mmCIF file with all atom_site columns, C-alpha atoms in Angstrom:
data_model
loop_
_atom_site.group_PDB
_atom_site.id
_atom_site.type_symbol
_atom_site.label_atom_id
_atom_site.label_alt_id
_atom_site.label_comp_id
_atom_site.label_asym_id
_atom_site.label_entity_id
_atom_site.label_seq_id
_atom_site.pdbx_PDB_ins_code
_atom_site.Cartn_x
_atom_site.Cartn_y
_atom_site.Cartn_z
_atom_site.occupancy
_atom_site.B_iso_or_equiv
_atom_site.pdbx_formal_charge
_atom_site.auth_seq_id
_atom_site.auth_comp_id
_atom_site.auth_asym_id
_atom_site.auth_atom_id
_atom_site.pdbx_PDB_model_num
ATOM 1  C CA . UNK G 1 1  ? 9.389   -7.093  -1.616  1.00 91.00 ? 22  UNK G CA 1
ATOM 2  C CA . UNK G 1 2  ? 9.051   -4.243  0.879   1.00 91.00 ? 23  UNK G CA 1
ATOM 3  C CA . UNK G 1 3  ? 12.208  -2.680  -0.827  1.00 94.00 ? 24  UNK G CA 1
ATOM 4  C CA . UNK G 1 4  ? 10.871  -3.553  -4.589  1.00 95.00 ? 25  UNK G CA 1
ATOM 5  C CA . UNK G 1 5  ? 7.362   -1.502  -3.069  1.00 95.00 ? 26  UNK G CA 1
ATOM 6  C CA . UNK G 1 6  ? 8.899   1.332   -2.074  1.00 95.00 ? 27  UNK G CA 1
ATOM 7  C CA . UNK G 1 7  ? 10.836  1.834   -4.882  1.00 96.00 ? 28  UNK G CA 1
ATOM 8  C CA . UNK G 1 8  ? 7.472   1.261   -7.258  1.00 97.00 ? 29  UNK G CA 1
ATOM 9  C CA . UNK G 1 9  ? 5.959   3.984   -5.159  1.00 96.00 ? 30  UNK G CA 1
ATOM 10 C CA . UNK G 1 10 ? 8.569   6.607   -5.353  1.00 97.00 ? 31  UNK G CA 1
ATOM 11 C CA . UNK G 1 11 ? 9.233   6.279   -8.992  1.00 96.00 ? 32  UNK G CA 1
ATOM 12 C CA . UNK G 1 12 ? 5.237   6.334   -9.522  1.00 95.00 ? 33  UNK G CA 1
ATOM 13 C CA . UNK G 1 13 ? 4.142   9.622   -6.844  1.00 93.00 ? 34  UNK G CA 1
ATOM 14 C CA . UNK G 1 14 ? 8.087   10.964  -6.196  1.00 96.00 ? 35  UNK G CA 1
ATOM 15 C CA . UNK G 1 15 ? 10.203  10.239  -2.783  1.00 96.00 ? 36  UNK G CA 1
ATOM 16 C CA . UNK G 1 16 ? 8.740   12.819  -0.603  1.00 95.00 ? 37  UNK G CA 1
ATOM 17 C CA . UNK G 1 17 ? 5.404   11.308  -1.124  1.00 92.00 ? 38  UNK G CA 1
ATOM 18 C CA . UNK G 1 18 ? 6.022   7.832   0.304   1.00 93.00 ? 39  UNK G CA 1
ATOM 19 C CA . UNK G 1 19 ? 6.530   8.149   3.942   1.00 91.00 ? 40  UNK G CA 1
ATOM 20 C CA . UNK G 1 20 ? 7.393   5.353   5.801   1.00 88.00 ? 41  UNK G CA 1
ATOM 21 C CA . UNK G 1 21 ? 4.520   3.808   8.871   1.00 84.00 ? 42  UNK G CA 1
ATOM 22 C CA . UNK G 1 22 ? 5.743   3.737   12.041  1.00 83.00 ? 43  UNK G CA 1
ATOM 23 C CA . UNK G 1 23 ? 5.745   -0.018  13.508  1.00 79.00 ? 44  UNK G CA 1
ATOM 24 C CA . UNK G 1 24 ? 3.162   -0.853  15.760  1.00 74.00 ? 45  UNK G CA 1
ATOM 25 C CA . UNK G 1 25 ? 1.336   -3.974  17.199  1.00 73.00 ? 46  UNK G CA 1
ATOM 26 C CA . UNK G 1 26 ? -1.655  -4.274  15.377  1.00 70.00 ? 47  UNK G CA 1
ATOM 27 C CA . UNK G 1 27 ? -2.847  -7.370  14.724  1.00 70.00 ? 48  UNK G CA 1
ATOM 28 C CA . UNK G 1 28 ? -2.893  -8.884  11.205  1.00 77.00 ? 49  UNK G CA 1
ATOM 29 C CA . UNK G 1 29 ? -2.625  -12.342 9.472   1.00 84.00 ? 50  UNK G CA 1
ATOM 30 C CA . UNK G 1 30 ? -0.664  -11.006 6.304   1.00 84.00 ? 51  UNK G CA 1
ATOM 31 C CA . UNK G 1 31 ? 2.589   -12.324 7.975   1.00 83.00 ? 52  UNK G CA 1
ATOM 32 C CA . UNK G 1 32 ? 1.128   -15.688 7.368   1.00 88.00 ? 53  UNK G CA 1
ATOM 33 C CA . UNK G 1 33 ? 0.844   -15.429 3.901   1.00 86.00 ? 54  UNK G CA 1
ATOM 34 C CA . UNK G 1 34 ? 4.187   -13.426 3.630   1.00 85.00 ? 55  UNK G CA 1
ATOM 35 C CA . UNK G 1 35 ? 5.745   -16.643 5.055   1.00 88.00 ? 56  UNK G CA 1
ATOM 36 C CA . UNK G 1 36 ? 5.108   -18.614 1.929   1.00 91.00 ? 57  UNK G CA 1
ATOM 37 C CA . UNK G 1 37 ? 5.158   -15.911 -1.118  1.00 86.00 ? 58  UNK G CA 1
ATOM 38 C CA . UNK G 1 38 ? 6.845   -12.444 -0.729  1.00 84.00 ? 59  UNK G CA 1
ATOM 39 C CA . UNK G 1 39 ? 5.027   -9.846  0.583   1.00 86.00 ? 60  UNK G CA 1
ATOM 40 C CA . UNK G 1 40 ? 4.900   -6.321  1.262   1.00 85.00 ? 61  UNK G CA 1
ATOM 41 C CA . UNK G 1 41 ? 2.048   -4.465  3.228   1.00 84.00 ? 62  UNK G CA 1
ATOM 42 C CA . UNK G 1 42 ? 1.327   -0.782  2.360   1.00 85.00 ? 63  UNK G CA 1
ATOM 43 C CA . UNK G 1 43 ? -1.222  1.928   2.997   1.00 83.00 ? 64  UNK G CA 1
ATOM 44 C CA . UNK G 1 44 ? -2.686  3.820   0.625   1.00 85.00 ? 65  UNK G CA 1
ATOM 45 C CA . UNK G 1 45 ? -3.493  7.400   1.655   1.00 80.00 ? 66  UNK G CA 1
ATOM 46 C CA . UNK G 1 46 ? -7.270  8.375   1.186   1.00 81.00 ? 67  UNK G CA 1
ATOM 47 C CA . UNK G 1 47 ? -7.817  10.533  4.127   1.00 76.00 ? 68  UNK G CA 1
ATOM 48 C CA . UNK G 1 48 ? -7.550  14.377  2.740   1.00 76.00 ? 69  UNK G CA 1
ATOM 49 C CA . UNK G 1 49 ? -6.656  17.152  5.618   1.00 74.00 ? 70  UNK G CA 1
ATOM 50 C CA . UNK G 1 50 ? -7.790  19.533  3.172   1.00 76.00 ? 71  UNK G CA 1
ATOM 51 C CA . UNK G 1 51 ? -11.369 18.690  2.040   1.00 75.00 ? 72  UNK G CA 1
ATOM 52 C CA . UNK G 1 52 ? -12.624 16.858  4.762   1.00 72.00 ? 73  UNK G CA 1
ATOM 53 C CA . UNK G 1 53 ? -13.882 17.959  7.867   1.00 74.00 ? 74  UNK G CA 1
ATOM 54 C CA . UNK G 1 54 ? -11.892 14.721  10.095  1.00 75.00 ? 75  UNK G CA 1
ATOM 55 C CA . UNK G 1 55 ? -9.836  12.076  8.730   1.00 76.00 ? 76  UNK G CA 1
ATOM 56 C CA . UNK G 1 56 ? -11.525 8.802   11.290  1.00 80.00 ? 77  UNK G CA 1
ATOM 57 C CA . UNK G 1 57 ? -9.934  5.752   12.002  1.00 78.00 ? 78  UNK G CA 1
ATOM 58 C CA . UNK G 1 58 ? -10.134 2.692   9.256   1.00 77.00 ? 79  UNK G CA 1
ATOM 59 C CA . UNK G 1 59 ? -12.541 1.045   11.506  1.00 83.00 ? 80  UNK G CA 1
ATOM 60 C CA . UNK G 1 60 ? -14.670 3.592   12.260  1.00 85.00 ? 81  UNK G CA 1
ATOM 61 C CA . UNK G 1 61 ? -18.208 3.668   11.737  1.00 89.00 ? 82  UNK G CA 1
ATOM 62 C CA . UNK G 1 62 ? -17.681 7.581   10.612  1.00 84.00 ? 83  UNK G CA 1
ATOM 63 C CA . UNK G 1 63 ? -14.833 6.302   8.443   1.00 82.00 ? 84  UNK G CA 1
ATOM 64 C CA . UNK G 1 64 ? -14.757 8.213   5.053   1.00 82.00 ? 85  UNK G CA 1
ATOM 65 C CA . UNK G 1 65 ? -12.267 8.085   2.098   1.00 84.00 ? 86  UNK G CA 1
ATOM 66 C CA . UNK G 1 66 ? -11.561 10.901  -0.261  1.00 84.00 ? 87  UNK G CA 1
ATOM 67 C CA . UNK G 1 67 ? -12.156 8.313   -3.128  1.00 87.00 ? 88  UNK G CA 1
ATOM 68 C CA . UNK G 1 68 ? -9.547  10.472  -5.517  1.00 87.00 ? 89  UNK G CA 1
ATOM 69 C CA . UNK G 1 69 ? -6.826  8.383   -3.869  1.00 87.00 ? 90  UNK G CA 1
ATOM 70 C CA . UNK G 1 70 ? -7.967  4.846   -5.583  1.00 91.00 ? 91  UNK G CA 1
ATOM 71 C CA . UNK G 1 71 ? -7.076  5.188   -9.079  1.00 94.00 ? 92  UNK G CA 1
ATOM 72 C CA . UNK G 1 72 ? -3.841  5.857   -7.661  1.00 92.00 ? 93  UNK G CA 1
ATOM 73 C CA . UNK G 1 73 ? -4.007  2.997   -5.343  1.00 93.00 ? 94  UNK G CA 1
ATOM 74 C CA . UNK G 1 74 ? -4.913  0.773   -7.907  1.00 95.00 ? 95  UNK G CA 1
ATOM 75 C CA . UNK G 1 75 ? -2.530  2.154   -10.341 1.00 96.00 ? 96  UNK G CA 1
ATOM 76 C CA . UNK G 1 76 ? 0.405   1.405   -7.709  1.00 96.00 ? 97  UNK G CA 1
ATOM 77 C CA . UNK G 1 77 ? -1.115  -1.753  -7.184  1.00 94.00 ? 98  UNK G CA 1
ATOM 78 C CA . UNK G 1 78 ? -0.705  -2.862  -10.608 1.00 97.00 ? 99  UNK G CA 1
ATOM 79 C CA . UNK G 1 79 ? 2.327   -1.360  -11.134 1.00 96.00 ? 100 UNK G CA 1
ATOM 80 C CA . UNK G 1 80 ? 3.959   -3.505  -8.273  1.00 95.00 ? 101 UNK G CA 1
ATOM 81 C CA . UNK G 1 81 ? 3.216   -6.649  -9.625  1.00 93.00 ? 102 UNK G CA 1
ATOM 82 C CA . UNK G 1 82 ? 4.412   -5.899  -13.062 1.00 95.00 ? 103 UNK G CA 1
ATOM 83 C CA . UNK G 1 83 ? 7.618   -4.172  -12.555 1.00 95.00 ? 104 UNK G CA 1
ATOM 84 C CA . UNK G 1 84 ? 8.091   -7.861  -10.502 1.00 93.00 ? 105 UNK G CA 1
ATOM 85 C CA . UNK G 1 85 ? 7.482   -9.724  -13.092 1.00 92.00 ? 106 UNK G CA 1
ATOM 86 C CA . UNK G 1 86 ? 9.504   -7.786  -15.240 1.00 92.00 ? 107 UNK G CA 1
ATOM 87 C CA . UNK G 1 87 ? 12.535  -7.612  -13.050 1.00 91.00 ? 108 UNK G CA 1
ATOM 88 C CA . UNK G 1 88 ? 11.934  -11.747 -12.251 1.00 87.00 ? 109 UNK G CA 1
ATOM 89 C CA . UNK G 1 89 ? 11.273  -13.128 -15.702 1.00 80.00 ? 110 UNK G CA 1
ATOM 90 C CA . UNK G 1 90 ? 10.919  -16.972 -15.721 1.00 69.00 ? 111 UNK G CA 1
ATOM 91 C CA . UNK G 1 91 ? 9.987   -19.142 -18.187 1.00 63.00 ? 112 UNK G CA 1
ATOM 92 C CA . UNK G 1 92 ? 7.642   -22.459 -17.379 1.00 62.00 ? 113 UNK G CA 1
ATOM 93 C CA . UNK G 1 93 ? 8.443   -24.872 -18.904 1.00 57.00 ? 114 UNK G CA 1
#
């Protein structure tokens, strides 16, 4: 899925616009549900060096979003789950 994302992404915004997170250790319960269906997690840019004063951390109480980025986001979002459908056609029967 991760490899499927990424390759949504840079079709959708162009290679040099998907970089790659650095790993960390941040908590999260997604790799729960990524044990029974595949899953990718990905970040959606919304801070903007350019028209705001500080980009703050997601958790914040000064957090702000330059809200531009979410058509995009859900544009990507969409587009993830139907090129995998597309590419994994099955038929129910």
């Amino acid at each position: 899925m991760y490899a499927h994302a990424k390759e949504v992404a840079e079709g959708m915004l162009g290679e040099a616009n998907v970089k790659i997170a650095s790993q960390n250790m941040g908590g999260e319960d997604f790799a729960f549900y990524a044990q029974k269906a595949a899953g990718a997690m990905f970040w959606i840019g919304v801070g903007n060096q350019t028209t705001m004063e500080r980009v703050r951390p997601l958790h914040s109480p000064h957090f702000v979003m330059d809200e531009s980025a979410l058509p995009i986001g859900a544009a990507f979002h969409a587009s993830v789950a139907i090129e995998y459908l597309n590419k994994n056609q099955w038929c129910a029967a």
